[in-house]
Short mmCIF file of C-alpha atoms and ligand atoms in Angstrom, two decimals:
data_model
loop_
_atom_site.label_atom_id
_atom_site.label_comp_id
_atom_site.label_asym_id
_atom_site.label_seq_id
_atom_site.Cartn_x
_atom_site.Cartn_y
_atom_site.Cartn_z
CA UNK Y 1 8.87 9.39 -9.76
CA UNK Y 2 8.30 12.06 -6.89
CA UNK Y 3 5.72 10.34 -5.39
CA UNK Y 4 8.02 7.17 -5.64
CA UNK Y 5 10.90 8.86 -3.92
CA UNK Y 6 9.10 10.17 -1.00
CA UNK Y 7 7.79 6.78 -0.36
CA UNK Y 8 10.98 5.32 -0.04
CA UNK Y 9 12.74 8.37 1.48
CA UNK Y 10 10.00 8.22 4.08
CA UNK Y 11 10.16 4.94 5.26
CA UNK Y 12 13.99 5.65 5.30
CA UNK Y 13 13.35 8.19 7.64
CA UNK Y 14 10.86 6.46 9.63
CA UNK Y 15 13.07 3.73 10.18
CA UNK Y 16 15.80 5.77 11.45
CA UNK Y 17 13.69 7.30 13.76
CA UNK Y 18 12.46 3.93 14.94
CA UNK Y 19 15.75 3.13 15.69
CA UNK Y 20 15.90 6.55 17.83
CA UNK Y 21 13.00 5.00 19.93
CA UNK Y 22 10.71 7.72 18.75
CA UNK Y 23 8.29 5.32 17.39
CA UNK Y 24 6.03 3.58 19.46
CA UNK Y 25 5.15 0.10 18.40
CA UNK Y 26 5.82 -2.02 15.20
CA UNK Y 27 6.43 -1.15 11.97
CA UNK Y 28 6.15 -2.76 8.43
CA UNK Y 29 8.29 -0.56 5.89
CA UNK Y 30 7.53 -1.13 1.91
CA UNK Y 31 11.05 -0.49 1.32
CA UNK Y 32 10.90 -2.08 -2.84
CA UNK Y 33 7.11 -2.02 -3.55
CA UNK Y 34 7.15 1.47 -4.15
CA UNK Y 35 5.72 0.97 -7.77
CA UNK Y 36 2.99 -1.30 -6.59
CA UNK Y 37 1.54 1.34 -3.53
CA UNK Y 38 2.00 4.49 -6.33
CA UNK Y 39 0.72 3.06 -9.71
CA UNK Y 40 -1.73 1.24 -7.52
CA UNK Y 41 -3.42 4.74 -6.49
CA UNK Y 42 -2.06 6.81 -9.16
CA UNK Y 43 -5.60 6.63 -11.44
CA UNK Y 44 -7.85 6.50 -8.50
CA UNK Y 45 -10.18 9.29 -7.68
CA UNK Y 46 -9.84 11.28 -4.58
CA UNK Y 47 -13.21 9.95 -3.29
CA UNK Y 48 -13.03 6.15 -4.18
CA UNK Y 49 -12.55 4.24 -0.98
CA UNK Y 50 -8.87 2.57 0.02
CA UNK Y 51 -8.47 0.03 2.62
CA UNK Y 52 -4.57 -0.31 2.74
CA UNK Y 53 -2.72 -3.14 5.26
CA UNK Y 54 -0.48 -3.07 7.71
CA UNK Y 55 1.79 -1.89 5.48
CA UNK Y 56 0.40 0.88 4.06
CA UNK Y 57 2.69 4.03 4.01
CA UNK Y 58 3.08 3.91 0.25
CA UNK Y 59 -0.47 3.84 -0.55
CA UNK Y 60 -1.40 6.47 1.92
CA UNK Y 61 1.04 8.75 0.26
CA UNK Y 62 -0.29 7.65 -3.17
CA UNK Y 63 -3.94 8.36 -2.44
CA UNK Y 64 -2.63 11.72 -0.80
CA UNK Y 65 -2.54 12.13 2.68
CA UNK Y 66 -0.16 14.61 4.14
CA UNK Y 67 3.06 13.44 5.21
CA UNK Y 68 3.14 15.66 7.94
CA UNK Y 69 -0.16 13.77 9.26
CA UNK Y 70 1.79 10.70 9.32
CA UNK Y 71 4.66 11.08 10.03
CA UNK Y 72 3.08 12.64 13.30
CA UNK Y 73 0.77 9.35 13.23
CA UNK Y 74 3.88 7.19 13.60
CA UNK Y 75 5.19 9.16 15.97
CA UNK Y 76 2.11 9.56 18.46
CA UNK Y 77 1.54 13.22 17.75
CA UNK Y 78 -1.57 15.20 18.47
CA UNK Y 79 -1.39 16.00 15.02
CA UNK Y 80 -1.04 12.89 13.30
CA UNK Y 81 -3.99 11.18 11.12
CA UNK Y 82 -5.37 9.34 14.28
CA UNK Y 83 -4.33 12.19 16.79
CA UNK Y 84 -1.60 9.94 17.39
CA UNK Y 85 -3.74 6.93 18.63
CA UNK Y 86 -3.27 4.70 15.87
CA UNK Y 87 -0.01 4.19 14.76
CA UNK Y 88 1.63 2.90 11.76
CA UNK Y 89 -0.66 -0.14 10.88
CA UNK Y 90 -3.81 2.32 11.31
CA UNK Y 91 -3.65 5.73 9.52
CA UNK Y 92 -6.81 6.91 9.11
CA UNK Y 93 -7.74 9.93 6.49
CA UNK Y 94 -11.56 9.74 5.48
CA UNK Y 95 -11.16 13.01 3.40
CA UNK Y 96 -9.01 11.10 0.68
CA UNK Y 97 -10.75 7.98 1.52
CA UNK Y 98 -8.94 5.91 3.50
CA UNK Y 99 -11.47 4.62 5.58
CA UNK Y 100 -8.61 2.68 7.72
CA UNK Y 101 -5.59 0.97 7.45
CA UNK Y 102 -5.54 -2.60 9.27
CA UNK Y 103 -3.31 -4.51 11.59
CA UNK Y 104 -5.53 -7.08 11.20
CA UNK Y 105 -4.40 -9.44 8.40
CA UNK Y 106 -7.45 -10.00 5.96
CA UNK Y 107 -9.98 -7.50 8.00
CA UNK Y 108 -9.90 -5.15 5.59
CA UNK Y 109 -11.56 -7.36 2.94
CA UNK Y 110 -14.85 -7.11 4.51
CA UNK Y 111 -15.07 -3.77 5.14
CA UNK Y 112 -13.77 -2.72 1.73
CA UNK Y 113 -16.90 -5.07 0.59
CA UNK Y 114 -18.80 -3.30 3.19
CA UNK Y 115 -17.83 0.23 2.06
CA UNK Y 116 -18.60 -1.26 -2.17
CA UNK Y 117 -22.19 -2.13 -1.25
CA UNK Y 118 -22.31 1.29 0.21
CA UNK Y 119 -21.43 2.35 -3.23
CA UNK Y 120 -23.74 0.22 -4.96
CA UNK Y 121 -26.89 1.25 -2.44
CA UNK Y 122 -26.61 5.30 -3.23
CA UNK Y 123 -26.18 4.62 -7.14
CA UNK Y 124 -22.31 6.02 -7.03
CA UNK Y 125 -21.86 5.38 -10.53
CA UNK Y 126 -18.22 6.65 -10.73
CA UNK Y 127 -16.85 5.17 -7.22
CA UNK Y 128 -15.31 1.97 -6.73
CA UNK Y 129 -13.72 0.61 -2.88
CA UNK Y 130 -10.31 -0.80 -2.97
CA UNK Y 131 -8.91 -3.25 -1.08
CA UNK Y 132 -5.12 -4.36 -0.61
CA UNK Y 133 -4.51 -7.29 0.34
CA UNK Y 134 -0.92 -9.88 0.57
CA UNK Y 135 0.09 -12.91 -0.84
CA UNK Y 136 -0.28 -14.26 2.91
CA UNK Y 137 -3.41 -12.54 3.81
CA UNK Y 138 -5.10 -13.93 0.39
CA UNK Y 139 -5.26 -17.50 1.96
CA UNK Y 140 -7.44 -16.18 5.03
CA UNK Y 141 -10.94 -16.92 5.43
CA UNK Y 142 -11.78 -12.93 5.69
CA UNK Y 143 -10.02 -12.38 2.11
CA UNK Y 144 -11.71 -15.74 0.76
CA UNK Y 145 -15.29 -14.84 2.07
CA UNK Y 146 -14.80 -11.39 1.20
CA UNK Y 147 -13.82 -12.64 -2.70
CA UNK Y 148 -16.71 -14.27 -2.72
CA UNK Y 149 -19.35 -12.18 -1.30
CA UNK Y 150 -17.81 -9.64 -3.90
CA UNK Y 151 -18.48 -11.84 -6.49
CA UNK Y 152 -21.71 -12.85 -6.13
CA UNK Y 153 -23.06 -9.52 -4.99
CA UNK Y 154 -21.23 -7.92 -8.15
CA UNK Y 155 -20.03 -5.30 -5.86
CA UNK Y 156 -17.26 -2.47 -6.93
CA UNK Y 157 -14.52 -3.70 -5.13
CA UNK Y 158 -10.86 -4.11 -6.75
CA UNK Y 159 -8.62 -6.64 -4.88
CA UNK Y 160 -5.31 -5.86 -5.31
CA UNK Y 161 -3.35 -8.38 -4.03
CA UNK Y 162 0.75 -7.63 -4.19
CA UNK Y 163 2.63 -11.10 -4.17
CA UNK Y 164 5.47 -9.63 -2.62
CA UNK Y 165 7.12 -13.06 -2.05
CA UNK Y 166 7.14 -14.03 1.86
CA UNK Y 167 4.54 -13.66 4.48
CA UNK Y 168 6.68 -13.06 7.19
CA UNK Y 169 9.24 -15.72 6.50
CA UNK Y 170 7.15 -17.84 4.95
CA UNK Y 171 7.80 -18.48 1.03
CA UNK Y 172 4.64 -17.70 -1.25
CA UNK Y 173 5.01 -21.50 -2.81
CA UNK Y 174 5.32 -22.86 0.78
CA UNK Y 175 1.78 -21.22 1.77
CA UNK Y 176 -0.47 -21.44 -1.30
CA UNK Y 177 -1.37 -24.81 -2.38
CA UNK Y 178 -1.50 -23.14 -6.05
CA UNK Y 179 0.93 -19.62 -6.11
CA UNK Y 180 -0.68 -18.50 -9.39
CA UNK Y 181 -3.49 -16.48 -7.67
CA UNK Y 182 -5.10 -15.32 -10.39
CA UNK Y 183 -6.33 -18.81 -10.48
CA UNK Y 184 -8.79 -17.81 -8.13
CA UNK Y 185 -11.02 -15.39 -10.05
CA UNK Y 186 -12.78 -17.85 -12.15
CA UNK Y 187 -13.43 -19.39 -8.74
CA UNK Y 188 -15.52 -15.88 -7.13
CA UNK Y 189 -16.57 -14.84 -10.38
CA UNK Y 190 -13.64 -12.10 -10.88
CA UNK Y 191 -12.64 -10.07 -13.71
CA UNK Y 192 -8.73 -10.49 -13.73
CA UNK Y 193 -5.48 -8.57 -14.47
CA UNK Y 194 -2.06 -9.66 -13.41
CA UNK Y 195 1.24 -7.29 -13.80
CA UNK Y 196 4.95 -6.87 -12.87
CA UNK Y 197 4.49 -4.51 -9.66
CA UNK Y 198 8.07 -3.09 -9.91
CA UNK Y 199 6.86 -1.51 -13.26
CA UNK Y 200 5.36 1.95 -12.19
CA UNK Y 201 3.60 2.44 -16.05
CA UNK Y 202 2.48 -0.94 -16.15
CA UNK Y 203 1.09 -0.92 -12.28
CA UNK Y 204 -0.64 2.13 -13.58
CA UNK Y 205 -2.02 0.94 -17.18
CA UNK Y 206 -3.58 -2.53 -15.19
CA UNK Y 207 -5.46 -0.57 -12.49
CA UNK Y 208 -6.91 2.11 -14.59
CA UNK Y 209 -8.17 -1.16 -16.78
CA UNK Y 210 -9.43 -2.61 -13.40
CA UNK Y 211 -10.87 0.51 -12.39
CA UNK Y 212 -12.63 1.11 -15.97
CA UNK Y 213 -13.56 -2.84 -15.76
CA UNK Y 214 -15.09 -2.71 -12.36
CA UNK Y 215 -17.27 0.50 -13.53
CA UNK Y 216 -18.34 -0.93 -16.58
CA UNK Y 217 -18.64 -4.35 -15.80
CA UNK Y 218 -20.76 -3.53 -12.53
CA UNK Y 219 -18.35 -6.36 -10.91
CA UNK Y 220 -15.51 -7.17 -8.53
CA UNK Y 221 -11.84 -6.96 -10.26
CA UNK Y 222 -8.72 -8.99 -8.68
CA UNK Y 223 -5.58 -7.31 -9.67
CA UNK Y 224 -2.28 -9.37 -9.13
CA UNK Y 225 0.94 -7.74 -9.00
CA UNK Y 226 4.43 -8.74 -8.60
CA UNK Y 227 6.91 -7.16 -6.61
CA UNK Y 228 9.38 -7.76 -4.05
CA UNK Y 229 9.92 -6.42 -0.50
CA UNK Y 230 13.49 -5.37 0.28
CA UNK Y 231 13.03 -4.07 3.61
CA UNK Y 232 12.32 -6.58 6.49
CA UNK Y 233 9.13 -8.10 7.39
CA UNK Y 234 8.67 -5.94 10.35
CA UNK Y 235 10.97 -3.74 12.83
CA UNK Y 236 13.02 -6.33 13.31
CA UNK Y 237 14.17 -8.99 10.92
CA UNK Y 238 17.26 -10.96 10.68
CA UNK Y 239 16.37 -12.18 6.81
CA UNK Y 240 17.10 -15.76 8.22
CA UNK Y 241 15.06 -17.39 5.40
CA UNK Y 242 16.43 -15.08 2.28
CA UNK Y 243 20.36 -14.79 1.32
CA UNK Y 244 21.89 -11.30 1.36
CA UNK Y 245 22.50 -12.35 -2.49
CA UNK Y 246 18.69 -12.62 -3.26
CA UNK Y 247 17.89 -9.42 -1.04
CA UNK Y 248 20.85 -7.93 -3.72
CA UNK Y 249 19.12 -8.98 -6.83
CA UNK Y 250 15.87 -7.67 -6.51
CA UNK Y 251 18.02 -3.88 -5.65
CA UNK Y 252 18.90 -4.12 -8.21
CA UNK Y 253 15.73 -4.43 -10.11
CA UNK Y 254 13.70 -1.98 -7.14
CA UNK Y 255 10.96 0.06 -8.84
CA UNK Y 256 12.49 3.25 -8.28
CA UNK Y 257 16.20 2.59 -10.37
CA UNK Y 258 14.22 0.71 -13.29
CA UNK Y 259 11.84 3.86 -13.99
CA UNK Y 260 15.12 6.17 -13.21
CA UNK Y 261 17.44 4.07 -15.67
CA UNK Y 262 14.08 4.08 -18.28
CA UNK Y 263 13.76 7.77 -18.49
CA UNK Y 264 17.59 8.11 -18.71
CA UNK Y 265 18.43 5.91 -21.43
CA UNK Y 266 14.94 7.40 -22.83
CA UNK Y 267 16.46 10.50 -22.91
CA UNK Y 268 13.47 12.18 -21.30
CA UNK Y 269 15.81 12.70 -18.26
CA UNK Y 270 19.44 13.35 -17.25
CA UNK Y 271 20.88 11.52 -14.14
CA UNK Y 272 20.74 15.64 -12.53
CA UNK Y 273 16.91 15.61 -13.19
CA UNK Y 274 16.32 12.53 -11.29
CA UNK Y 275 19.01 13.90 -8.54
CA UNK Y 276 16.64 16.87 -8.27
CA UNK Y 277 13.90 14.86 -7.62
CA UNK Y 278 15.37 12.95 -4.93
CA UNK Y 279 16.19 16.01 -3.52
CA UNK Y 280 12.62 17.42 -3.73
CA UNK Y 281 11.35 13.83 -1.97
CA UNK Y 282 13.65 14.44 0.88
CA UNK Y 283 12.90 18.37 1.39
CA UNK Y 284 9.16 17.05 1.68
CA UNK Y 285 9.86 14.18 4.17
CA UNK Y 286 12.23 16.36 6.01
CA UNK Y 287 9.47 19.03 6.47
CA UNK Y 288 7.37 16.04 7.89
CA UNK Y 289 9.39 15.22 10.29
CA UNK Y 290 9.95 18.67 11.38
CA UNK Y 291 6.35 19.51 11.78
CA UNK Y 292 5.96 15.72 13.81
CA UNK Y 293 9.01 16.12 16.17
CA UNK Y 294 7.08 19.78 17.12
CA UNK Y 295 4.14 18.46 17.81
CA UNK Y 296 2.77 17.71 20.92
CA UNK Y 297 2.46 14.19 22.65
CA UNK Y 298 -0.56 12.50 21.96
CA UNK Y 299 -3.47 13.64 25.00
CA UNK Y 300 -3.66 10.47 26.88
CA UNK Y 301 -6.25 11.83 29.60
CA UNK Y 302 -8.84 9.71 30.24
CA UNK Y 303 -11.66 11.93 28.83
CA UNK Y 304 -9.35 11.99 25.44
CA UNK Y 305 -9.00 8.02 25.68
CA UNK Y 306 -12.50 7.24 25.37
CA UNK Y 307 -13.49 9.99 22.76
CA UNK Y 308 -13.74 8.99 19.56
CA UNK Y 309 -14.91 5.59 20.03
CA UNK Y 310 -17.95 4.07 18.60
CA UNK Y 311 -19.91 1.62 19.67
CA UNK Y 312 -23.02 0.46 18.61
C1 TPP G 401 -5.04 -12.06 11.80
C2 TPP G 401 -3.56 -11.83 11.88
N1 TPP G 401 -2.75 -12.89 11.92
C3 TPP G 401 -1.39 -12.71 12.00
C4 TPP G 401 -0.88 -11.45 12.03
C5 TPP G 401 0.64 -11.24 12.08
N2 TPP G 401 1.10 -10.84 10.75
C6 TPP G 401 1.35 -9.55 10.45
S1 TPP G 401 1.80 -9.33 8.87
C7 TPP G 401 1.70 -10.97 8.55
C8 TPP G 401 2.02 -11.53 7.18
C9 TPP G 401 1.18 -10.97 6.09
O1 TPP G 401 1.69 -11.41 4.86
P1 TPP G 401 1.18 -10.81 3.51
O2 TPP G 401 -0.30 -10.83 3.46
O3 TPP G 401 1.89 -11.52 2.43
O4 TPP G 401 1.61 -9.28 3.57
P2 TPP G 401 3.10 -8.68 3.62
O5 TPP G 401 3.51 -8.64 5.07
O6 TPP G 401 3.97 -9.54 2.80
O7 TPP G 401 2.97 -7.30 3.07
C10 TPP G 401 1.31 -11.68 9.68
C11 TPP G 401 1.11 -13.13 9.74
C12 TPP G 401 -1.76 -10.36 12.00
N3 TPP G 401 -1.33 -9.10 12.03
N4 TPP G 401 -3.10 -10.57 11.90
MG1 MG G 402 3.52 -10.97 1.33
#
């Protein structure tokens, strides 16, 4: 539930200090798939390899990196993840295994197959390389080949693909000749799990399964999961092509109340507990963007602007 809250009191705060104009380019805010980026990393292990999107807050939190770092990231601080240089869409944090997050839609695919055959080549027996992946991104070539590949090199990879309804604007049944995505496993040779992504314990049960599956099996998992984004697409978003109503309804049912009205009426909580939790979430966040709004401007000299870069 902590982890949950600072995800979502995060972006809240990010977003407010987009609207400052202390962030420099886009954004993409998770705002609803809280249950999805936490369960999602919840059971992995600090070393196993994450490739998260372009929107990719949540699961950086979930697979640990400081807040701090980010929040610095986001707001082009020397001491953000990337020094500042990446952004958002590209936090960075090899020490917890986030090889990269990606602007790119799809590009991560590859590379999480590249960093599984990695895996597979030095005998890792208790690694696997995760890649996330959209609803939109899923019908790119990158995501296709990369399903593939995966499957017929039997390579530790888990594709977790949240259906989070739109691409942009675009409605999941107005992209995908067949929505049911799971479909496609049989297809690249797959093992297969498919659960409601608003449901923290259930996102958590399915990917230790995949995780267990992918170790065992010595094969490529898809994981499908359900959820719902509330915030907009990106910075800016008028929600022409969703009704205020719909936008309502899934509130309603956002990860973070279900799992809060579950351990209430569980008794395993009072509504003070949860309060207190919230509370903790925003101390933490707050402290983030404290340490970011101290930190110095990213160097933008030209010796800094070309150090750091690889090319082969
Ligand atoms: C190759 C590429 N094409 C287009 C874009 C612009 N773009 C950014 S996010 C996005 C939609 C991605 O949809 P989905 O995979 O469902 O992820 P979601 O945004 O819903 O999390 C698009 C088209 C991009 N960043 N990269
Ligand atoms: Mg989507």
């Amino acid at each position: 539930m902590l982890r949950m809250m600072k995800v979502r009191t995060f972006e809240e705060e990010v977003r407010r200090l987009y609207y400052e104009g202390a962030v420099h380019g886009t954004l993409h805010l998770c705002v609803g798939q809280e249950a999805a980026d936490i369960g999602s990393t919840a059971v992995l292990k600090k070393e196993d390899f994450v490739f998260p999107t372009h929107r990719g807050h949540g699961v950086c939190i979930g697979k640990g990196t400081d807040m701090k770092k980010m929040m610095a990231e986001i707001l082009g601080r020397r001491t953000g993840t990337n020094l500042g240089r990446g952004g958002s869409m590209h936090i960075c944090d090899a020490e917890n295994g986030i090889i990269g997050s990606n602007g790119v839609v799809g590009a991560n695919a590859p590379i999480a197959c590249g960093a599984a055959l990695t895996i597979r080549q030095k005998k890792q027996e208790d690694r696997v390389s995760v890649c996330f992946t959209g609803d939109g991104a899923a019908n790119s070539g990158a995501v296709l080949e990369s399903m593939n590949l995966a499957g017929l090199w039997k390579l530790p990879v888990i594709f977790v693909l949240m259906e989070n309804h739109y691409a942009v604007s675009t409605l999941v049944e107005n992209a995908s000749a067949n929505p049911d995505f799971t479909k496609r496993a049989e297809t690249f040779n797959l093992n297969c799990f498919e659960t409601d992504g608003n449901d923290i314990l259930a996102v958590r049960d399915i990917m230790r399964q995949a995780r267990q599956k992918v170790l065992e099996d010595r094969r490529p998992c898809l994981v499908v999961e359900h959820t719902y984004r509330i915030s907009g697409h990106s910075k800016s978003d008028a929600n022409k092509y969703r009704t205020a109503e719909e936008i309502r309804y899934w509130e309603e049912r956002g990860p973070i109340i279900r799992f809060s009205e579950k351990l209430i009426s569980e008794g395993m909580f009072i509504r003070q507990e949860i309060d207190e939790i919230l509370a903790e979430a925003r101390a933490a966040v707050g402290e983030a963007v404290d340490f970011a709004l101290q930190s110095p401007a990213a160097d933008d000299t030209a010796a800094m602007l070309t150090s750091s870069v690889y090319a082969d």
